CSV table of N, CA and C in Angstrom, one decimal:
chain,number,residue,atom,x,y,z
M,1,UNK,N,0.8,-1.2,0.0
M,1,UNK,CA,0.0,0.0,0.0
M,1,UNK,C,0.9,1.3,0.0
M,2,UNK,N,2.0,1.2,0.7
M,2,UNK,CA,2.9,2.4,0.8
M,2,UNK,C,3.5,2.7,-0.6
M,3,UNK,N,3.8,1.7,-1.3
M,3,UNK,CA,4.3,1.9,-2.7
M,3,UNK,C,3.3,2.6,-3.6
M,4,UNK,N,2.1,2.2,-3.5
M,4,UNK,CA,1.0,2.8,-4.3
M,4,UNK,C,0.8,4.2,-3.9
M,5,UNK,N,0.7,4.5,-2.6
M,5,UNK,CA,0.4,5.9,-2.2
M,5,UNK,C,1.6,6.8,-2.2
M,6,UNK,N,2.8,6.3,-2.1
M,6,UNK,CA,4.0,7.1,-2.1
M,6,UNK,C,4.4,7.4,-0.7
M,7,UNK,N,4.0,6.6,0.3
M,7,UNK,CA,4.4,6.8,1.7
M,7,UNK,C,3.4,6.1,2.5
M,8,UNK,N,3.5,6.3,3.8
M,8,UNK,CA,2.5,5.7,4.7
M,8,UNK,C,1.1,6.3,4.5
M,9,UNK,N,0.1,5.5,4.7
M,9,UNK,CA,-1.3,6.0,4.5
M,9,UNK,C,-1.6,7.2,5.3
M,10,UNK,N,-1.2,7.2,6.6
M,10,UNK,CA,-1.5,8.4,7.5
M,10,UNK,C,-0.7,9.6,7.0
M,11,UNK,N,0.5,9.5,6.6
M,11,UNK,CA,1.3,10.6,6.1
M,11,UNK,C,0.7,11.2,4.9
M,12,UNK,N,0.3,10.3,4.0
M,12,UNK,CA,-0.3,10.8,2.7
M,12,UNK,C,-1.6,11.5,3.0
M,13,UNK,N,-2.4,11.0,3.9
M,13,UNK,CA,-3.7,11.6,4.3
M,13,UNK,C,-3.4,13.0,4.9
M,14,UNK,N,-2.4,13.2,5.7
M,14,UNK,CA,-2.1,14.5,6.3
M,14,UNK,C,-1.7,15.5,5.3
M,15,UNK,N,-0.8,15.0,4.3
M,15,UNK,CA,-0.4,15.9,3.2
M,15,UNK,C,-1.6,16.3,2.4
M,16,UNK,N,-2.5,15.4,2.1
M,16,UNK,CA,-3.6,15.7,1.2
M,16,UNK,C,-4.5,16.7,1.9
M,17,UNK,N,-4.7,16.6,3.2
M,17,UNK,CA,-5.5,17.5,4.0
M,17,UNK,C,-4.9,18.9,4.0
M,18,UNK,N,-3.6,19.0,4.2
M,18,UNK,CA,-2.9,20.3,4.2
M,18,UNK,C,-3.0,21.0,2.9
M,19,UNK,N,-2.7,20.2,1.8
M,19,UNK,CA,-2.7,20.8,0.5
M,19,UNK,C,-4.2,21.2,0.1
M,20,UNK,N,-5.2,20.4,0.5
M,20,UNK,CA,-6.6,20.8,0.2
M,20,UNK,C,-6.9,22.1,0.9
M,21,UNK,N,-6.5,22.3,2.1
M,21,UNK,CA,-6.7,23.5,2.9
M,21,UNK,C,-6.1,24.7,2.2
M,22,UNK,N,-4.9,24.5,1.7
M,22,UNK,CA,-4.2,25.6,1.0
M,22,UNK,C,-4.8,26.0,-0.3
M,23,UNK,N,-5.1,25.0,-1.1
M,23,UNK,CA,-5.8,25.2,-2.4
M,23,UNK,C,-7.2,25.8,-2.1
M,24,UNK,N,-7.9,25.3,-1.1
M,24,UNK,CA,-9.2,25.9,-0.8
M,24,UNK,C,-9.2,27.3,-0.4
M,25,UNK,N,-8.1,27.7,0.4
M,25,UNK,CA,-7.9,29.1,0.8
M,25,UNK,C,-7.7,30.0,-0.5
M,26,UNK,N,-6.8,29.5,-1.3
M,26,UNK,CA,-6.4,30.3,-2.5
M,26,UNK,C,-7.7,30.5,-3.4
M,27,UNK,N,-8.4,29.4,-3.7
M,27,UNK,CA,-9.6,29.5,-4.5
M,27,UNK,C,-10.6,30.4,-3.9
M,28,UNK,N,-10.8,30.4,-2.6
M,28,UNK,CA,-11.7,31.2,-1.9
M,28,UNK,C,-11.3,32.7,-2.1
M,29,UNK,N,-10.0,32.9,-1.9
M,29,UNK,CA,-9.5,34.3,-2.1
M,29,UNK,C,-9.7,34.8,-3.5
M,30,UNK,N,-9.6,33.9,-4.5
M,30,UNK,CA,-9.8,34.3,-5.9
M,30,UNK,C,-11.3,34.5,-6.2
M,31,UNK,N,-12.2,34.0,-5.3
M,31,UNK,CA,-13.6,34.0,-5.5
M,31,UNK,C,-14.1,32.9,-6.4
M,32,UNK,N,-13.4,31.8,-6.5
M,32,UNK,CA,-13.8,30.7,-7.4
M,32,UNK,C,-14.5,29.7,-6.5
M,33,UNK,N,-15.4,29.0,-7.2
M,33,UNK,CA,-16.1,27.9,-6.5
M,33,UNK,C,-15.9,26.6,-7.4
M,34,UNK,N,-16.0,25.5,-6.8
M,34,UNK,CA,-15.9,24.2,-7.6
M,34,UNK,C,-16.9,24.2,-8.8
M,35,UNK,N,-18.1,24.8,-8.6
M,35,UNK,CA,-19.0,24.8,-9.7
M,35,UNK,C,-18.5,25.7,-10.9
M,36,UNK,N,-17.9,26.9,-10.5
M,36,UNK,CA,-17.4,27.7,-11.6
M,36,UNK,C,-16.2,27.1,-12.3
M,37,UNK,N,-15.4,26.4,-11.6
M,37,UNK,CA,-14.3,25.7,-12.2
M,37,UNK,C,-14.8,24.6,-13.2
M,38,UNK,N,-15.8,23.8,-12.8
M,38,UNK,CA,-16.4,22.8,-13.6
M,38,UNK,C,-17.1,23.4,-14.9
M,39,UNK,N,-17.8,24.6,-14.7
M,39,UNK,CA,-18.4,25.3,-15.8
M,39,UNK,C,-17.3,25.8,-16.8
M,40,UNK,N,-16.2,26.3,-16.2
M,40,UNK,CA,-15.1,26.8,-17.1
M,40,UNK,C,-14.5,25.6,-17.8
M,41,UNK,N,-14.3,24.5,-17.2
M,41,UNK,CA,-13.7,23.3,-17.8
M,41,UNK,C,-14.7,22.9,-19.0
M,42,UNK,N,-16.0,22.8,-18.7
M,42,UNK,CA,-16.9,22.4,-19.7
M,42,UNK,C,-16.9,23.4,-20.9
M,43,UNK,N,-16.9,24.7,-20.6
M,43,UNK,CA,-16.8,25.6,-21.7
M,43,UNK,C,-15.6,25.5,-22.5
M,44,UNK,N,-14.5,25.2,-21.9
M,44,UNK,CA,-13.2,25.1,-22.6
M,44,UNK,C,-13.2,23.9,-23.5
M,45,UNK,N,-13.7,22.8,-23.0
M,45,UNK,CA,-13.8,21.5,-23.8
M,45,UNK,C,-14.7,21.8,-25.0
M,46,UNK,N,-15.9,22.5,-24.7
M,46,UNK,CA,-16.8,22.7,-25.8
M,46,UNK,C,-16.2,23.6,-26.9
M,47,UNK,N,-15.4,24.7,-26.4
M,47,UNK,CA,-14.8,25.5,-27.4
M,47,UNK,C,-13.7,24.8,-28.2
M,48,UNK,N,-12.9,24.0,-27.6
M,48,UNK,CA,-11.9,23.2,-28.3
M,48,UNK,C,-12.6,22.3,-29.3
M,49,UNK,N,-13.7,21.6,-28.9
M,49,UNK,CA,-14.5,20.7,-29.8
M,49,UNK,C,-14.9,21.5,-31.0
M,50,UNK,N,-15.5,22.6,-30.8
M,50,UNK,CA,-16.1,23.4,-31.9
M,50,UNK,C,-14.9,24.0,-32.8
M,51,UNK,N,-13.8,24.3,-32.2
M,51,UNK,CA,-12.7,24.8,-33.0
M,51,UNK,C,-12.1,23.7,-33.9
M,52,UNK,N,-12.0,22.5,-33.3
M,52,UNK,CA,-11.4,21.4,-34.1
M,52,UNK,C,-12.4,20.9,-35.1
M,53,UNK,N,-13.6,20.6,-34.7
M,53,UNK,CA,-14.6,19.9,-35.6
M,53,UNK,C,-15.5,20.9,-36.3
M,54,UNK,N,-15.6,22.1,-35.9
M,54,UNK,CA,-16.3,23.2,-36.6
M,54,UNK,C,-15.5,23.5,-37.9
M,55,UNK,N,-14.2,23.5,-37.8
M,55,UNK,CA,-13.3,23.7,-39.0
M,55,UNK,C,-13.5,22.5,-39.9
M,56,UNK,N,-13.6,21.3,-39.4
M,56,UNK,CA,-13.9,20.1,-40.3
M,56,UNK,C,-15.2,20.3,-41.0
M,57,UNK,N,-16.2,20.8,-40.4
M,57,UNK,CA,-17.5,21.0,-41.0
M,57,UNK,C,-17.4,22.0,-42.1
M,58,UNK,N,-16.7,23.1,-41.9
M,58,UNK,CA,-16.5,24.1,-42.9
M,58,UNK,C,-15.7,23.5,-44.1
M,59,UNK,N,-14.7,22.7,-43.8
M,59,UNK,CA,-13.8,22.1,-44.8
M,59,UNK,C,-14.7,21.2,-45.7
M,60,UNK,N,-15.6,20.5,-45.0
M,60,UNK,CA,-16.5,19.6,-45.8
M,60,UNK,C,-17.4,20.4,-46.7
M,61,UNK,N,-17.9,21.5,-46.3
M,61,UNK,CA,-18.7,22.4,-47.1
M,61,UNK,C,-17.9,22.9,-48.3
M,62,UNK,N,-16.6,23.3,-48.1
M,62,UNK,CA,-15.8,23.7,-49.2
M,62,UNK,C,-15.5,22.6,-50.2
M,63,UNK,N,-15.3,21.4,-49.6
M,63,UNK,CA,-15.0,20.2,-50.5
M,63,UNK,C,-16.2,19.9,-51.4
M,64,UNK,N,-17.4,19.9,-50.8
M,64,UNK,CA,-18.6,19.6,-51.6
M,64,UNK,C,-18.9,20.7,-52.6
M,65,UNK,N,-18.6,22.0,-52.3
M,65,UNK,CA,-18.8,23.1,-53.2
M,65,UNK,C,-17.8,22.9,-54.4
M,66,UNK,N,-16.6,22.6,-54.1
M,66,UNK,CA,-15.6,22.4,-55.1
M,66,UNK,C,-15.8,21.2,-56.0
M,67,UNK,N,-16.3,20.1,-55.3
M,67,UNK,CA,-16.5,18.8,-56.0
M,67,UNK,C,-17.7,19.0,-57.0
M,68,UNK,N,-18.6,19.8,-56.7
M,68,UNK,CA,-19.7,20.0,-57.6
M,68,UNK,C,-19.2,20.6,-59.0
M,69,UNK,N,-18.1,21.2,-59.0
M,69,UNK,CA,-17.5,21.7,-60.3
M,69,UNK,C,-16.4,20.8,-60.8
M,70,UNK,N,-15.6,20.3,-59.9
M,70,UNK,CA,-14.4,19.6,-60.3
M,70,UNK,C,-14.7,18.2,-60.9
M,71,UNK,N,-15.6,17.5,-60.2
M,71,UNK,CA,-15.9,16.1,-60.6
M,71,UNK,C,-16.6,16.1,-62.0
M,72,UNK,N,-17.6,16.9,-62.2
M,72,UNK,CA,-18.2,16.9,-63.6
M,72,UNK,C,-17.2,17.3,-64.7
M,73,UNK,N,-16.3,18.3,-64.4
M,73,UNK,CA,-15.3,18.7,-65.4
M,73,UNK,C,-14.3,17.5,-65.6
M,74,UNK,N,-13.9,16.8,-64.6
M,74,UNK,CA,-13.0,15.7,-64.7
M,74,UNK,C,-13.7,14.6,-65.6
M,75,UNK,N,-14.9,14.3,-65.4
M,75,UNK,CA,-15.6,13.3,-66.1
M,75,UNK,C,-15.7,13.7,-67.6
M,76,UNK,N,-16.1,15.0,-67.8
M,76,UNK,CA,-16.2,15.5,-69.2
M,76,UNK,C,-14.8,15.4,-69.9
M,77,UNK,N,-13.8,15.8,-69.2
M,77,UNK,CA,-12.4,15.7,-69.8
M,77,UNK,C,-12.0,14.3,-70.1
M,78,UNK,N,-12.4,13.3,-69.3
M,78,UNK,CA,-12.1,11.9,-69.6
M,78,UNK,C,-12.9,11.4,-70.8
M,79,UNK,N,-14.1,11.8,-70.8
M,79,UNK,CA,-14.9,11.4,-72.0
M,79,UNK,C,-14.4,12.0,-73.3
M,80,UNK,N,-14.0,13.2,-73.2
M,80,UNK,CA,-13.5,13.9,-74.4
M,80,UNK,C,-12.1,13.2,-74.8
M,81,UNK,N,-11.3,12.9,-73.9
M,81,UNK,CA,-10.0,12.2,-74.2
M,81,UNK,C,-10.3,10.8,-74.7
M,82,UNK,N,-11.3,10.1,-74.2
M,82,UNK,CA,-11.7,8.8,-74.7
M,82,UNK,C,-12.2,8.9,-76.1
M,83,UNK,N,-12.9,10.0,-76.5
M,83,UNK,CA,-13.4,10.1,-77.8
M,83,UNK,C,-12.3,10.4,-78.9
M,84,UNK,N,-11.2,10.9,-78.4
M,84,UNK,CA,-10.1,11.2,-79.3
M,84,UNK,C,-9.3,10.0,-79.7
M,85,UNK,N,-9.4,9.0,-79.0
M,85,UNK,CA,-8.6,7.7,-79.3
M,85,UNK,C,-9.2,7.0,-80.4
């Protein structure tokens, strides 16, 4: 158990309590609550998601718009080349 925790269970518990008190004091001083931190985290993940996959959505729109012109022109050019042979 000591190997997993990184020390004796009682020592680890005391360190965690002290660190929790210090972090709680700092967060209280900043005016942050656990709920606000979770909302901030959720908004950050949502913004990253939309940044990554929103761009993919726009890229798909550009692809389809270009493909509406490029693919028919490609087929026409292949048919014309086939007719020349």
